[in-house]
XYZ file of C-alpha atoms in Angstrom:
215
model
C 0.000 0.000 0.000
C 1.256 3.305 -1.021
C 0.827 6.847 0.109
C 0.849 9.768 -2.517
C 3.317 12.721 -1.183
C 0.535 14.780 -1.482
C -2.137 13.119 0.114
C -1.951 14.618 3.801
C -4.475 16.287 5.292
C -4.422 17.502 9.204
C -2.071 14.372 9.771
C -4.139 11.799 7.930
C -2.810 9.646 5.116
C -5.044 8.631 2.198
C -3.892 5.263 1.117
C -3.268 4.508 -2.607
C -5.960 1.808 -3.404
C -3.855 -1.995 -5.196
C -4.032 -1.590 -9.172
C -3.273 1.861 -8.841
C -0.029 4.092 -9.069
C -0.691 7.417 -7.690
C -2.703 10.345 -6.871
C -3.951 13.305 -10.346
C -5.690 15.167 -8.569
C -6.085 17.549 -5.885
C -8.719 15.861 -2.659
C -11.842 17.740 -2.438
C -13.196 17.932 0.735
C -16.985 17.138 1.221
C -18.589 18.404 4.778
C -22.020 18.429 5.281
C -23.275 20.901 8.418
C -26.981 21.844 9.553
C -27.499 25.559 9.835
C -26.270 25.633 13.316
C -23.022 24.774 12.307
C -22.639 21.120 13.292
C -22.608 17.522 11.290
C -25.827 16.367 11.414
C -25.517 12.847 10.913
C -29.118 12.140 9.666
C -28.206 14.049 6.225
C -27.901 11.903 3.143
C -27.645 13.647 -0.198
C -26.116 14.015 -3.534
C -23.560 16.448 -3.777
C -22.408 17.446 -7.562
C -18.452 18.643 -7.493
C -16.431 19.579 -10.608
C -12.381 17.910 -10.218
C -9.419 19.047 -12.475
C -6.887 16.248 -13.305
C -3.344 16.437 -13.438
C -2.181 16.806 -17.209
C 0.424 14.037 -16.836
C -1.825 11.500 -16.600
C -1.605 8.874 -18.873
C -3.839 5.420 -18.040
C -6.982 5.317 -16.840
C -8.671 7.229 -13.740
C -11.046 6.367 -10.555
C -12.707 8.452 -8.658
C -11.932 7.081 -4.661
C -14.306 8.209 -1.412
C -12.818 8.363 1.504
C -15.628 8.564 4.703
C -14.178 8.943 8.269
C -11.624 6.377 8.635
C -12.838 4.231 6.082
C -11.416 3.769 2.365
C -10.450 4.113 0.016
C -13.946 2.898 -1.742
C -15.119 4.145 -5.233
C -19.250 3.253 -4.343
C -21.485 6.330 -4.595
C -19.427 7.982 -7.047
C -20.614 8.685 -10.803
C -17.990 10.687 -12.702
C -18.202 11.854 -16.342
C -15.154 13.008 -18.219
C -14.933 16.545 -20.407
C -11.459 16.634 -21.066
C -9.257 17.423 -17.692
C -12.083 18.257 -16.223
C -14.732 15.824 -14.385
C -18.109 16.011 -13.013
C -18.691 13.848 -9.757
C -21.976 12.811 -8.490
C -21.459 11.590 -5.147
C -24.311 9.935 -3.046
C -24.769 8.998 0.538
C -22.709 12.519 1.816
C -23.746 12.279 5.769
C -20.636 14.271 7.252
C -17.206 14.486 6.065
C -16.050 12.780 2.771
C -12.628 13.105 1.336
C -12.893 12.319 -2.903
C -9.499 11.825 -5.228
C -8.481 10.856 -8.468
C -6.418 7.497 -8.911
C -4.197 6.424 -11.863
C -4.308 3.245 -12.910
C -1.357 0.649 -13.499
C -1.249 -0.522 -16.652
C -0.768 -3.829 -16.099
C -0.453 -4.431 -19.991
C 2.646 -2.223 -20.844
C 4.296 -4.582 -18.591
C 3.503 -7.282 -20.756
C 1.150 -9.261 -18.283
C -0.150 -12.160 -20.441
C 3.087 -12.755 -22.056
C 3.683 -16.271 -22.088
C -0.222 -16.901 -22.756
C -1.018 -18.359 -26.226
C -3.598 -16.897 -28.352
C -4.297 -13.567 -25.895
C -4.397 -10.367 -26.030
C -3.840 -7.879 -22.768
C -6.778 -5.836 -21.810
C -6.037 -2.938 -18.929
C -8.888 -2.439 -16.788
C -9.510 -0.117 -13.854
C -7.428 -1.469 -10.888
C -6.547 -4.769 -12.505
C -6.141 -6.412 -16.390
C -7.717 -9.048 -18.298
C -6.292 -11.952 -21.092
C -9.110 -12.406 -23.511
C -8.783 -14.520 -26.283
C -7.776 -12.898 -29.612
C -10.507 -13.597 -32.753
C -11.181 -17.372 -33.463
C -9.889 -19.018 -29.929
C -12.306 -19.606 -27.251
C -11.905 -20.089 -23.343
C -11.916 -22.950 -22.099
C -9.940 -24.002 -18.431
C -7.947 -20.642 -18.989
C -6.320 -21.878 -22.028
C -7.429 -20.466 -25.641
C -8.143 -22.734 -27.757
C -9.856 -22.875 -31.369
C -13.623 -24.586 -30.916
C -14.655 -27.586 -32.459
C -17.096 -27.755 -34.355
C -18.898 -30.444 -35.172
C -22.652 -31.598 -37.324
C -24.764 -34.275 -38.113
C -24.302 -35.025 -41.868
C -26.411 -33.189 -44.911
C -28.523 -35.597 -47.262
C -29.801 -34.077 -50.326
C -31.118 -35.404 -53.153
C -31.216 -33.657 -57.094
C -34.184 -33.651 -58.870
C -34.682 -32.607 -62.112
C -36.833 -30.290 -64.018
C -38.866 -30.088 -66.978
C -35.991 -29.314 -69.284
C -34.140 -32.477 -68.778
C -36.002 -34.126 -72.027
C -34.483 -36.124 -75.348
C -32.824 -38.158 -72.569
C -30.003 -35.916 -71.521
C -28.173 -36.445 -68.373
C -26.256 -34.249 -66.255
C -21.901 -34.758 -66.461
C -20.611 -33.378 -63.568
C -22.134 -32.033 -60.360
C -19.992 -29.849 -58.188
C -21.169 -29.170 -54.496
C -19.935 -26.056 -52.202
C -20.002 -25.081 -49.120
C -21.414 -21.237 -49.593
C -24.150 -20.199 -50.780
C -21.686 -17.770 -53.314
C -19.696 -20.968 -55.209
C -16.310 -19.696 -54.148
C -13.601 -21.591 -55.708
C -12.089 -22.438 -52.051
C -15.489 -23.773 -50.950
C -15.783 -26.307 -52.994
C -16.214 -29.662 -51.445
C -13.974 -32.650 -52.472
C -15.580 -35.285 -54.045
C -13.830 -37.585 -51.661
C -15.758 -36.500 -48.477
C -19.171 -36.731 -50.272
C -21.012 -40.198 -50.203
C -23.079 -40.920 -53.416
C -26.342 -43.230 -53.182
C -26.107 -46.577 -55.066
C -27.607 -45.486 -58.410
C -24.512 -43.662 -59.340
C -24.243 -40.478 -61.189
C -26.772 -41.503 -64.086
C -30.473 -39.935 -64.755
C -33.311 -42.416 -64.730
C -36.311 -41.929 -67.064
C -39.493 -42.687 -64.882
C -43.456 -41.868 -66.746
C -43.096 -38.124 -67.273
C -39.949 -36.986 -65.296
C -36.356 -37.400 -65.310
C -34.836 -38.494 -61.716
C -31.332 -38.821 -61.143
C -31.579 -40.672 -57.967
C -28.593 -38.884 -56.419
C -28.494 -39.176 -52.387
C -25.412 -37.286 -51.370
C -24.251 -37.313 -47.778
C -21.349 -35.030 -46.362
């Protein structure tokens, strides 16, 4: 646990939180008083503040609370960013609250999932994440690619009025996209054909070529 250089107030340290490297910003004091002058412990509101952070900051910020002698705790705070400058919502203000902005440690720069296959480092508030890059999944905290797997395709080729004066069809190519790509075409040697061959059958008044493929 650290303790920014600047974070002293009447003798009291404000501890750094883990995840995080320092103090950007001034601490805001928050003291509630009734009109006599005194904390009035039953008060309970939302107090809007405006905080200015330090230009040198370079990873990401939280907002910390510090009530009494507890904290640090970031609960009851809703900050939204315009540039340096942030607006803080903070709830639940019953006496004296003591609000700073943390920098994050970026975990990543430091190269935390090297040595992982397949990740990629993701810095997040106070801590980091290894996510799987496109086209591995999760599984057992190892990235691996997923298996797919289907029950086979049967179709059959029936054909239309045009097949008269006993033609037949030559070849029969089948793909795997609906767009006939050259690279999805499917080898004839994982395809199963039905017993009556590649040859058209006459029946009464259609043409049938009894095809039965299975892939």
């Amino acid at each position: 646990v650290g303790v920014a250089a600047d974070n002293l107030e009447f003798g009291r340290e404000f501890p750094i939180p883990e995840g995080f490297s320092r103090s950007v910003s001034d601490i805001v004091r928050v003291e509630r008083f009734s009109d006599a002058c005194v904390f009035n412990d039953n008060t309970a509101e939302i107090v809007e503040i405006r905080v200015l952070v330090s230009e040198s900051a370079q990873s990401l910020i939280q907002f910390f609370r510090y009530d009494g002698e507890d904290g640090p705790s970031s609960s009851g705070i809703v900050a939204t960013e315009s540039g340096r400058w942030w607006t803080l919502r903070v709830s639940d203000v019953s006496r004296v609250v003591h609000i700073v902005a943390m920098e994050d440690i970026d975990e990543c720069a430091a190269h935390a999932c090297t040595g992982l296959d397949h990740t990629v480092c993701v810095n997040t508030r106070g801590g980091y994440r290894c996510d799987c890059v496109d086209g591995f999944i999760s599984a057992e905290d190892v990235c691996t690619r997923p298996e797919w797997s289907c029950d086979p395709v049967t179709f059959s080729i029936t054909n239309g009025d045009q097949m008269l004066h006993n033609w037949r069809v030559k070849e029969i190519q089948v793909f795997s996209s609906a767009g006939c790509e050259e690279e999805s075409l499917i080898d004839d040697s994982s395809i199963t054909w039905s017993d009556n061959g590649h040859y058209l059958h006459r029946t009464v008044d259609l043409l049938h070529d009894g095809f039965g493929a299975e892939d």
